[in-house]
Short mmCIF file of C-alpha atoms in Angstrom, two decimals:
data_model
loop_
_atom_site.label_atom_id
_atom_site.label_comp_id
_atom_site.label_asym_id
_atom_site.label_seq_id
_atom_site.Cartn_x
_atom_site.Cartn_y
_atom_site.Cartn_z
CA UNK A 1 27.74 14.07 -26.72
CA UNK A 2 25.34 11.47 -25.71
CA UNK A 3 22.07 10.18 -27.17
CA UNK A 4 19.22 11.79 -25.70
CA UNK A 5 17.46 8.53 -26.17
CA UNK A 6 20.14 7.19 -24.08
CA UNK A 7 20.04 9.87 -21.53
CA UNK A 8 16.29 9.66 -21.39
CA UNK A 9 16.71 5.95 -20.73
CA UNK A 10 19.54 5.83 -18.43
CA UNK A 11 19.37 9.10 -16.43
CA UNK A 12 20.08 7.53 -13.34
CA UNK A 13 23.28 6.50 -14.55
CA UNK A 14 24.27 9.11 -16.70
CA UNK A 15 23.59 11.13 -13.53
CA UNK A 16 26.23 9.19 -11.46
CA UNK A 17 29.24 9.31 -14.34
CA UNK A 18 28.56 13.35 -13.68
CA UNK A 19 29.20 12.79 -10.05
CA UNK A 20 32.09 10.45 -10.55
CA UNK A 21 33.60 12.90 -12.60
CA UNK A 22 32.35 16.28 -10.44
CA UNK A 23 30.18 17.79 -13.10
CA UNK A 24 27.28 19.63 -12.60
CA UNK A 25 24.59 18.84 -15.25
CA UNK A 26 21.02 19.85 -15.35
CA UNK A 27 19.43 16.98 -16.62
CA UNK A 28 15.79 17.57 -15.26
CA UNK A 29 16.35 20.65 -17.96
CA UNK A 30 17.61 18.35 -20.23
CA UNK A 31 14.58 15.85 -19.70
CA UNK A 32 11.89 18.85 -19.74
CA UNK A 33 13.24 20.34 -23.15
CA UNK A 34 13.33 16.92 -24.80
CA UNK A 35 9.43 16.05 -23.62
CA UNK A 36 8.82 19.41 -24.89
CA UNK A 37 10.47 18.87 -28.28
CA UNK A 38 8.75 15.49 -28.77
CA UNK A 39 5.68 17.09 -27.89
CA UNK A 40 5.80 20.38 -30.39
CA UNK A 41 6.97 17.84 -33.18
CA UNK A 42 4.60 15.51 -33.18
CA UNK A 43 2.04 18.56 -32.88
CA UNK A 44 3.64 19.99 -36.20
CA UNK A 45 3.81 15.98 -38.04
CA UNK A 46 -0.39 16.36 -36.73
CA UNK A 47 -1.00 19.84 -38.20
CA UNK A 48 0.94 19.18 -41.72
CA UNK A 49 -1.61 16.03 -41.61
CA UNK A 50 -4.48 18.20 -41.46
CA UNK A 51 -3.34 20.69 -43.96
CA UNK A 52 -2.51 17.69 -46.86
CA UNK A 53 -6.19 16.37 -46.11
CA UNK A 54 -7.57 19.46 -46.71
CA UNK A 55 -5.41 19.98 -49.74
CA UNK A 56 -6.63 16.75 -50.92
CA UNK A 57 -10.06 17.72 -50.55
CA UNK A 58 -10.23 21.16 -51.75
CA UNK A 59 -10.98 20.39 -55.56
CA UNK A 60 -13.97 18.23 -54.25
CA UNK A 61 -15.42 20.05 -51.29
CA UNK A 62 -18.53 22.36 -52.05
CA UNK A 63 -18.00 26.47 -51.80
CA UNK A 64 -18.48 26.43 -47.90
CA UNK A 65 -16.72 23.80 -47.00
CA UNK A 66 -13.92 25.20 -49.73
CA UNK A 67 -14.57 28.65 -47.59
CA UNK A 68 -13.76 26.96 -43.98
CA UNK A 69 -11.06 24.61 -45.31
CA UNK A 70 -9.39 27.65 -46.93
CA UNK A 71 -9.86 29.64 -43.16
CA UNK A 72 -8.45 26.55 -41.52
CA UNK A 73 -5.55 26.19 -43.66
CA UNK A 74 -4.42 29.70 -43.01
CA UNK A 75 -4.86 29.21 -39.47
CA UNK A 76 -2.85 26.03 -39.70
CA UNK A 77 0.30 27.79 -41.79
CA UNK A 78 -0.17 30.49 -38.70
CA UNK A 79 0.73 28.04 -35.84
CA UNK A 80 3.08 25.96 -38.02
CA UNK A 81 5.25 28.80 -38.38
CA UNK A 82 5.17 30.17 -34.83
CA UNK A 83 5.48 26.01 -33.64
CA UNK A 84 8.48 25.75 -35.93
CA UNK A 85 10.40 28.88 -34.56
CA UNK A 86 9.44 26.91 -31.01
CA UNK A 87 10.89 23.72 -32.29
CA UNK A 88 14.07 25.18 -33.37
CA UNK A 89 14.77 27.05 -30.22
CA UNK A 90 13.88 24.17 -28.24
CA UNK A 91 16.30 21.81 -30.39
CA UNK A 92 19.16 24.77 -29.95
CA UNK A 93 18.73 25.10 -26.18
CA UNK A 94 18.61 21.25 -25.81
CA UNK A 95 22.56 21.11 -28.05
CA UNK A 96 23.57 23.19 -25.72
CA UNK A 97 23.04 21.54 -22.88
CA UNK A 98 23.84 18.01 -24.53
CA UNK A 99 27.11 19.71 -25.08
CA UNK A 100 27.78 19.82 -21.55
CA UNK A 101 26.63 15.57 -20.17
CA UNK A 102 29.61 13.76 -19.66
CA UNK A 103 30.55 10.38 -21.22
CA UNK A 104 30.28 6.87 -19.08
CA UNK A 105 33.32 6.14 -17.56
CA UNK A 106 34.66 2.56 -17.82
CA UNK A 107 33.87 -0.08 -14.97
CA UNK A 108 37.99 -0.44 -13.92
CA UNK A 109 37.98 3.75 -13.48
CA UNK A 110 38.92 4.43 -10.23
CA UNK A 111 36.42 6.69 -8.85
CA UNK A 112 37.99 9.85 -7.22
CA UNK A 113 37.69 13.73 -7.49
CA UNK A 114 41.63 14.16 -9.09
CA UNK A 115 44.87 12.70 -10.17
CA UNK A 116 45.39 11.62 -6.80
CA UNK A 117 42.69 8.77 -6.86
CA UNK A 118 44.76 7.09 -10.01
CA UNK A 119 45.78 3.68 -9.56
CA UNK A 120 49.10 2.72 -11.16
CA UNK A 121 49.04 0.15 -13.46
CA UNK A 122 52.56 -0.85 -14.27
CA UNK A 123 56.19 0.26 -13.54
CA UNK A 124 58.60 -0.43 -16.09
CA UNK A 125 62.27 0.55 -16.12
CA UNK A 126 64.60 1.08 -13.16
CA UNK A 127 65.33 4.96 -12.08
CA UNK A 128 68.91 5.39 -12.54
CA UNK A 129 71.98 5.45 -9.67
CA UNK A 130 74.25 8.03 -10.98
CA UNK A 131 76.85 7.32 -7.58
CA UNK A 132 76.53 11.32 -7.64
CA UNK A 133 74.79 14.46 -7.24
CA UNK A 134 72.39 14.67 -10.84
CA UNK A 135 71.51 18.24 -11.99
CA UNK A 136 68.04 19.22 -13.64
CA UNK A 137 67.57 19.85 -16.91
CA UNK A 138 68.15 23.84 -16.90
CA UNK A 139 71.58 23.38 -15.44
CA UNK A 140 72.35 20.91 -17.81
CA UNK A 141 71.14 22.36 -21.19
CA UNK A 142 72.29 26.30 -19.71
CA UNK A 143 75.88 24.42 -19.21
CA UNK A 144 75.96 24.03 -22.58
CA UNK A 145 74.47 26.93 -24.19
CA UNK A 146 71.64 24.71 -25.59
CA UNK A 147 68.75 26.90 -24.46
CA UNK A 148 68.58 30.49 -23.65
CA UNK A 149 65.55 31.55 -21.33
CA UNK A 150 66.07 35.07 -20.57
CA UNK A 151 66.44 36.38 -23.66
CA UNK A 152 63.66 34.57 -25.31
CA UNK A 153 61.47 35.95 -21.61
CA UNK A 154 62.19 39.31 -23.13
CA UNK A 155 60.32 38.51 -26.87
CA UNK A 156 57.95 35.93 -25.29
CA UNK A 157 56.83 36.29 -21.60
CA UNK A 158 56.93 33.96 -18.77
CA UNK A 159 56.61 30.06 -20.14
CA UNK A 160 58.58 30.46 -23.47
CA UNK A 161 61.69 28.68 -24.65
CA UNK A 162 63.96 28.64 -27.02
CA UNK A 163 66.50 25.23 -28.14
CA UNK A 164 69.66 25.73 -29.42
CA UNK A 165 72.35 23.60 -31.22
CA UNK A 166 72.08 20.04 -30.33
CA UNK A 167 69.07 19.87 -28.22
CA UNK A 168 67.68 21.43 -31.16
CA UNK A 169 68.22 18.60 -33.30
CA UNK A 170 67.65 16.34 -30.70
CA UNK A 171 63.98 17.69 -30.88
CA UNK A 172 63.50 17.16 -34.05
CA UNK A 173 64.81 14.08 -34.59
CA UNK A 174 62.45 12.81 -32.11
CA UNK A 175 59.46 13.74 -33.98
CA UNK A 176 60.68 12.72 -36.89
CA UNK A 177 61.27 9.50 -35.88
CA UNK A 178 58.32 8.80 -34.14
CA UNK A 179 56.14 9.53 -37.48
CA UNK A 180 58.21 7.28 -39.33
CA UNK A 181 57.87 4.60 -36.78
CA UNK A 182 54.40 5.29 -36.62
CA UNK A 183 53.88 5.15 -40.82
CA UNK A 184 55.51 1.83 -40.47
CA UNK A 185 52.49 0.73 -37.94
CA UNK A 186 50.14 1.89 -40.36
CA UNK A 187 49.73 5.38 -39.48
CA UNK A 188 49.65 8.41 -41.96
CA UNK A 189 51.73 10.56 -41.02
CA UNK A 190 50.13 13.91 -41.10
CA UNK A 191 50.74 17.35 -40.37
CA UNK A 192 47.77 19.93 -39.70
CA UNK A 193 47.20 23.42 -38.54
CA UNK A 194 46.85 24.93 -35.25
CA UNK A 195 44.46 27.38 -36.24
CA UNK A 196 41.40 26.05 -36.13
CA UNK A 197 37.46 27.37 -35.66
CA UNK A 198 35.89 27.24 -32.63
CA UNK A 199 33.34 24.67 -33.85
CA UNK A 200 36.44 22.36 -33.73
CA UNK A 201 36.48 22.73 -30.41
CA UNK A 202 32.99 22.14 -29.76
CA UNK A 203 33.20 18.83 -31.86
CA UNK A 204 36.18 17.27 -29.38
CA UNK A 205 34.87 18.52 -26.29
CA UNK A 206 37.43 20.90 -25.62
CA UNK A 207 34.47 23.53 -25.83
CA UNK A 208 32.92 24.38 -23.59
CA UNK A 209 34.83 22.99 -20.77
CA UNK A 210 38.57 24.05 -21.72
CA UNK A 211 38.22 27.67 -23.09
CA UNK A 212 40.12 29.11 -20.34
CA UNK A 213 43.16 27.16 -21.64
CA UNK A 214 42.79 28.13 -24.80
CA UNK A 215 44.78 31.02 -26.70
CA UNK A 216 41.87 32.83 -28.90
CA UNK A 217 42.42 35.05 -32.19
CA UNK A 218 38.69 37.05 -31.92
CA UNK A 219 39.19 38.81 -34.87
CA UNK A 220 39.39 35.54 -37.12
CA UNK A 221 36.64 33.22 -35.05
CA UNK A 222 39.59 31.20 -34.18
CA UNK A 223 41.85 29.69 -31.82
CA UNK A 224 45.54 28.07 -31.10
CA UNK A 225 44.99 24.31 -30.39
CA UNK A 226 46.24 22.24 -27.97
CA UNK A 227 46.49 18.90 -29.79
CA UNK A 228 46.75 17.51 -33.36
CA UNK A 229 43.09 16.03 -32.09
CA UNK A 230 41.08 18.94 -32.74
CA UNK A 231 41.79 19.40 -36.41
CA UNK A 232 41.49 15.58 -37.37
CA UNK A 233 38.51 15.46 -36.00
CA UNK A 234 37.26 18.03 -38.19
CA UNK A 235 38.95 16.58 -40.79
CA UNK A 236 36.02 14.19 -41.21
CA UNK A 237 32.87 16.13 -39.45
CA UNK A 238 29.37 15.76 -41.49
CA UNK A 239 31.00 12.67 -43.35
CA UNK A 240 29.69 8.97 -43.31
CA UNK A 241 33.07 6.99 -43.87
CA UNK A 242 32.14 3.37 -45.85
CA UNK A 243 33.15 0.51 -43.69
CA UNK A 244 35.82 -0.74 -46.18
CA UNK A 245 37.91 2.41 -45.03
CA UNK A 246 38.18 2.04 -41.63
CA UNK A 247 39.87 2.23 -39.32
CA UNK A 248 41.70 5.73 -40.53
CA UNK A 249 45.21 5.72 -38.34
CA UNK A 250 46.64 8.86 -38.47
CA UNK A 251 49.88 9.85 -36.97
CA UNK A 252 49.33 14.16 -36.42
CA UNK A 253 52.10 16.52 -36.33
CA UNK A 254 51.44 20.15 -34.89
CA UNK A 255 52.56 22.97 -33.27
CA UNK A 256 50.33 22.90 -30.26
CA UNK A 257 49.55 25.50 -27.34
CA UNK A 258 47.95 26.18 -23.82
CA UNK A 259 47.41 29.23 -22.10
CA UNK A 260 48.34 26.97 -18.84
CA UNK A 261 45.62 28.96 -17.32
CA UNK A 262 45.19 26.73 -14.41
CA UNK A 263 48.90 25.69 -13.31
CA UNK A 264 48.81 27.96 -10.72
CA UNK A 265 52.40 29.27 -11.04
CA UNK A 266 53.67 25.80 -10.86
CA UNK A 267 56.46 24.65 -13.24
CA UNK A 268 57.64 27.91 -14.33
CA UNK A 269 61.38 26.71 -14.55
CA UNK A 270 62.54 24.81 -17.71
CA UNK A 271 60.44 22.76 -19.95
CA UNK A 272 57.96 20.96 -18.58
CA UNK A 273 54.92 23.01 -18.72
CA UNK A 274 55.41 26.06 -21.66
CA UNK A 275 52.68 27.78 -23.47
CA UNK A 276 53.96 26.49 -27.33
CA UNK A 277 55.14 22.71 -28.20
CA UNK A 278 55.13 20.20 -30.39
CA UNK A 279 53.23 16.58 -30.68
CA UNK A 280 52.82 14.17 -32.96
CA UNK A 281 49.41 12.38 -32.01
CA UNK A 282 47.79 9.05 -32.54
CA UNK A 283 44.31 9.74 -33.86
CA UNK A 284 42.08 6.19 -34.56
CA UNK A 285 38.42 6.63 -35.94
CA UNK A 286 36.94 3.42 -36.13
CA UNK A 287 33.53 1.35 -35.95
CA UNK A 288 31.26 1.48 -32.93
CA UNK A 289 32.36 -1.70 -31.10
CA UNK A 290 33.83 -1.72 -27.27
CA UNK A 291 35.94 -4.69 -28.35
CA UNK A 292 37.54 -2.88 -31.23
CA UNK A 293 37.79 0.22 -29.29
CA UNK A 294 40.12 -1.77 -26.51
CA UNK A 295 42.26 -3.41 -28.68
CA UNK A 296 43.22 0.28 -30.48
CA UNK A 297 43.30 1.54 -26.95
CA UNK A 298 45.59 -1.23 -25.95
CA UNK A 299 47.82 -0.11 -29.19
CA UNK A 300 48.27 3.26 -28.76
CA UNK A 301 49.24 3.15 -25.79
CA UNK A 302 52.35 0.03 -26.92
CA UNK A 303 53.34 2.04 -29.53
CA UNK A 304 53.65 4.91 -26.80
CA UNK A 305 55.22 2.54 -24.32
CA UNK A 306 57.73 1.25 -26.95
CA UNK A 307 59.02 4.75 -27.80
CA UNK A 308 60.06 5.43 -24.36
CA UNK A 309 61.78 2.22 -23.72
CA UNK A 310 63.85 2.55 -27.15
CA UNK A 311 64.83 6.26 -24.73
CA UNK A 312 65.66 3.94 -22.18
CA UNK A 313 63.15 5.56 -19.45
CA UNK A 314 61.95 4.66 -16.63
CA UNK A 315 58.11 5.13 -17.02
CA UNK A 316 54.86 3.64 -15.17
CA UNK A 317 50.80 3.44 -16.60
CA UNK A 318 48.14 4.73 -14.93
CA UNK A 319 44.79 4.57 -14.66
CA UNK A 320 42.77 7.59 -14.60
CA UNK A 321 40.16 8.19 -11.86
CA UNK A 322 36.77 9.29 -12.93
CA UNK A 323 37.19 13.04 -11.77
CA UNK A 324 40.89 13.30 -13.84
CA UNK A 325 39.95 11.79 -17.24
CA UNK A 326 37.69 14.79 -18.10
CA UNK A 327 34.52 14.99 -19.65
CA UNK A 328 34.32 12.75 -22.96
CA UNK A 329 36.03 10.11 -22.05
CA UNK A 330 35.12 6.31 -21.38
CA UNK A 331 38.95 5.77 -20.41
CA UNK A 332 42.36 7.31 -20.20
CA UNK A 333 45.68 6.03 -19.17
CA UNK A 334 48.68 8.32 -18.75
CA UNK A 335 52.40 7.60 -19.03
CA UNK A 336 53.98 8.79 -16.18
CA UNK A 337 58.18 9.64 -16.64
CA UNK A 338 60.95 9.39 -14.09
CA UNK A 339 62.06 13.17 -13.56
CA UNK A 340 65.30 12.63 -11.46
CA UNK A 341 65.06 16.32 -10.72
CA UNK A 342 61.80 16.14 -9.10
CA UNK A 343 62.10 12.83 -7.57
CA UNK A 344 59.39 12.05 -8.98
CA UNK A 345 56.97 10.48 -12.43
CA UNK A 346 55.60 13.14 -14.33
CA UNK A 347 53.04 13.16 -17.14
CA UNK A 348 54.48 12.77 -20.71
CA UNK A 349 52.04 10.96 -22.76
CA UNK A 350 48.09 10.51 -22.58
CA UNK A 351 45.93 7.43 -23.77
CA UNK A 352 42.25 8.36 -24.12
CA UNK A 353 38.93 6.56 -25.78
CA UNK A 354 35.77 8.50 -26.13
CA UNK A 355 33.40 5.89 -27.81
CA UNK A 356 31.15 7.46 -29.75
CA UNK A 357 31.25 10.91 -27.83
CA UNK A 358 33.25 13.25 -30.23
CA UNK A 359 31.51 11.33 -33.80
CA UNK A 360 28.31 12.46 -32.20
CA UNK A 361 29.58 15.95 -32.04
CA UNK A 362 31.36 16.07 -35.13
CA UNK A 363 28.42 14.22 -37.36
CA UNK A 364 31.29 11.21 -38.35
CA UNK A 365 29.67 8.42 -39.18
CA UNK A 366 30.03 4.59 -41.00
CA UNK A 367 28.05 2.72 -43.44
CA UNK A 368 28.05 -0.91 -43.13
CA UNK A 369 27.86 -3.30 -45.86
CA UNK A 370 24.12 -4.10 -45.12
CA UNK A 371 23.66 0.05 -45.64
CA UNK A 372 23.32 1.26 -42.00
CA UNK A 373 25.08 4.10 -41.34
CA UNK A 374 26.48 3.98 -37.23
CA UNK A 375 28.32 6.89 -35.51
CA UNK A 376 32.05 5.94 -35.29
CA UNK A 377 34.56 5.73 -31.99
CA UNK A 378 37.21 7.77 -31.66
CA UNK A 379 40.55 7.43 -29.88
CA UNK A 380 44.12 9.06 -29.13
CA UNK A 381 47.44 9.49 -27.74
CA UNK A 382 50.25 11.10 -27.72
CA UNK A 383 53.02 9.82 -29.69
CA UNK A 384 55.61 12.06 -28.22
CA UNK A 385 55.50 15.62 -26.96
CA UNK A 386 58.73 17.83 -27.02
CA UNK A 387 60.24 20.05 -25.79
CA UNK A 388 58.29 18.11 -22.08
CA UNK A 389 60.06 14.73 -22.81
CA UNK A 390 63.32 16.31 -23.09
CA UNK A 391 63.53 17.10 -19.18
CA UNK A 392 63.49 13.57 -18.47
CA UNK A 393 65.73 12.13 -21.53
CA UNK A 394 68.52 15.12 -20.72
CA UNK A 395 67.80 13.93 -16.82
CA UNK A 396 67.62 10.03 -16.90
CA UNK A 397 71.06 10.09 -19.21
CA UNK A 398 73.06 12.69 -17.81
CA UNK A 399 76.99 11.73 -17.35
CA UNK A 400 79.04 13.05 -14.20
CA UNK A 401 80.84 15.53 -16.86
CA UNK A 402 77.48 16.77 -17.45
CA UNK A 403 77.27 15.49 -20.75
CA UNK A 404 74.31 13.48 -22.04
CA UNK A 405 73.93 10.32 -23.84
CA UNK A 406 71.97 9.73 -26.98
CA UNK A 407 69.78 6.42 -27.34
CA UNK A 408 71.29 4.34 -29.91
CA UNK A 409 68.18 4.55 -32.22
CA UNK A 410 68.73 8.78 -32.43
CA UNK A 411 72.23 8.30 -32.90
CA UNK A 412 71.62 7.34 -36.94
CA UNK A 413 70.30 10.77 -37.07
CA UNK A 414 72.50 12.73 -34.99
CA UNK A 415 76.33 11.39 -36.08
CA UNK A 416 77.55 11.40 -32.38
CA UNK A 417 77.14 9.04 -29.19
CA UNK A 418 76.75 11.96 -26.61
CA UNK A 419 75.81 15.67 -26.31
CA UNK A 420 78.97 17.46 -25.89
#
């Protein structure tokens, strides 16, 4: 959410981040209700005035003037109540449509309407040569009994897995791994729920552009998340964090999910897009300052780069255009994976910086040592994201027997050298 001081003073160019990034926002609504607002309050700060003068003068004033300041009061207590209920529909009806402005991209955002206007940033790795014909992940892991999609298709529906044996382990000896790399960066490891109120939502901006992809419990006011995000946001909402304690690193573990409500049937085989998964997320609150903001940007996004060269994948950065970074955010840089399968990079990891958006939402704020309290920036990133960064790890280091090799750093964990 943005300032509607800000708004009112830079509507021209809050007007052209909602183009850049196809929204449709009604800020001459926006503009109306907040003259209105300003308007109706300082009307009530004028009539509460006027009733503490004639308060004051009651005691002093002769009969008559006792008899029309009494009259005037009650006609004063009249409109302040009715001006009130105005004020606090007005202030309601404005939050709402705050809720909807997007946040100022970044000056190096390419400006485009999709993915397809991202600029790559960096390639790094070379996509194997296997000297013969590779298989995808399904025919690999079904080879070897290590996942079982028909059966679960049965229990589950359409976009549902199940790992067994190795690749189980596999899993979780990436996540584990990844929080303990990430505690030894200075991250807490943490794990939270993934039921969470829809206010949560609101707070991260999922709500109300993302409900469609979102699984909802209506009986409990709740709802399945799709990232560790969500809840450690409202881990701090309506607090004012003292500068001393910042920034708060956390590294989130969850089970996460996504009604995939817009995939459009695509990715139905394997385990690339699936309605339940797991993440472990980088979350970073910290102070309101662009130049702190970039260098935790530029360090979520190493410690995401240096997880999938210890796979040994081939990965490239990108850049995210205007109209694919969504709504709160200032920037975003994917990780893009080599899928041999696919012939293609695809999507494992996101980098994203929001500024000030989400605190706003949320309430977070910081004191500084002077005493002024500041909303705070938030950040994150995915860590890792299983079972999606399996399809290119059982891919990228498949053998000719069909067998798979296991990076040396996973090997400490699993006892062997290759999937059998």
């Amino acid at each position: 959410m943005l300032d509607i001081a800000f708004i009112r003073n830079n509507a021209a160019a809050v007007a052209a981040a909602a183009r850049a990034k196809g929204m449709n926002v009604d800020l001459d609504q926006i503009l109306a209700l907040d003259v209105a607002l300003r308007c109706d309050k300082t009307r009530l700060e004028t009539l509460r005035a006027e009733r503490n003068r004639i308060v004051a003068e009651f005691l002093t004033a002769a009969a008559p003037l006792r008899t029309a300041g009494a009259e005037r009061s009650r006609a004063i207590a009249s409109e302040l109540s009715a001006l009130q209920g105005r004020v606090t529909e007005t202030e309601q009806a404005l939050r709402e449509l705050l809720l909807t402005v997007p946040n100022l991209p970044w000056q190096g955002a390419p400006i485009g309407p999709d993915e397809k206007s991202n600029q790559v940033v960096r390639v790094v790795g070379d996509r194997p040569d296997f000297g013969f014909t590779p298989l995808d992940h399904v025919a690999i892991a079904d080879k070897h009994g290590w996942i079982d999609t028909p059966r679960i298709a049965k229990v589950a529906g359409a976009r549902s897995y199940v790992l067994k044996g190795r690749l189980a382990l596999l899993e979780q000896a990436l996540l584990f791994d990844t929080s303990r790399r990430l505690a030894q960066e200075g991250f807490q490891p943490i794990s939270v729920p993934a039921l969470v109120r829809g206010d949560g939502f609101v707070n991260t901006g999922h709500f109300p552009f993302a409900r469609e992809d979102t699984f909802e419990l209506p009986r409990d006011g709740a709802y399945l998340a799709g990232t560790a995000e969500i809840a450690l946001t409202g881990l701090h909402g309506g607090e004012i964090i003292e500068e001393r304690d910042l920034p708060l690193l956390y590294a989130g573990f969850s089970p996460c999910f996504r009604r995939e409500a817009g995939s459009g049937g695509r990715d139905v085989r394997g385990l690339l897009r699936v309605h339940q998964f797991y993440k472990v997320e980088q979350y970073v609150i910290c102070r309101d300052d662009a130049e702190e903001s970039a260098y935790w940007h530029a360090r979520l996004l190493a410690n995401a780069e240096n997880i999938l060269q210890d796979l040994g994948l081939p990965y490239r950065v990108v850049e995210c255009s205007t109209g694919d970074m969504g709504p709160g955010k200032v920037r975003m840089n994917d990780i893009e994976t080599w899928v041999p399968s696919l012939a293609c990079y695809r999507e494992t990891h996101s980098c994203s910086s929001l500024h000030e958006w989400q605190a706003r939402r949320a309430n977070i704020r910081w004191r500084d040592r002077r005493g002024r309290v500041h909303f705070c920036h938030t950040l994150n990133n995915t860590a890792i994201a299983t079972p999606r960064v399996l399809v290119p790890l059982i891919e990228n280091h498949q053998t000719l027997q069909g067998q798979v090799r296991v990076p040396a750093f996973l090997q400490n964990y699993l006892g062997w050298e290759e999937l059998l």
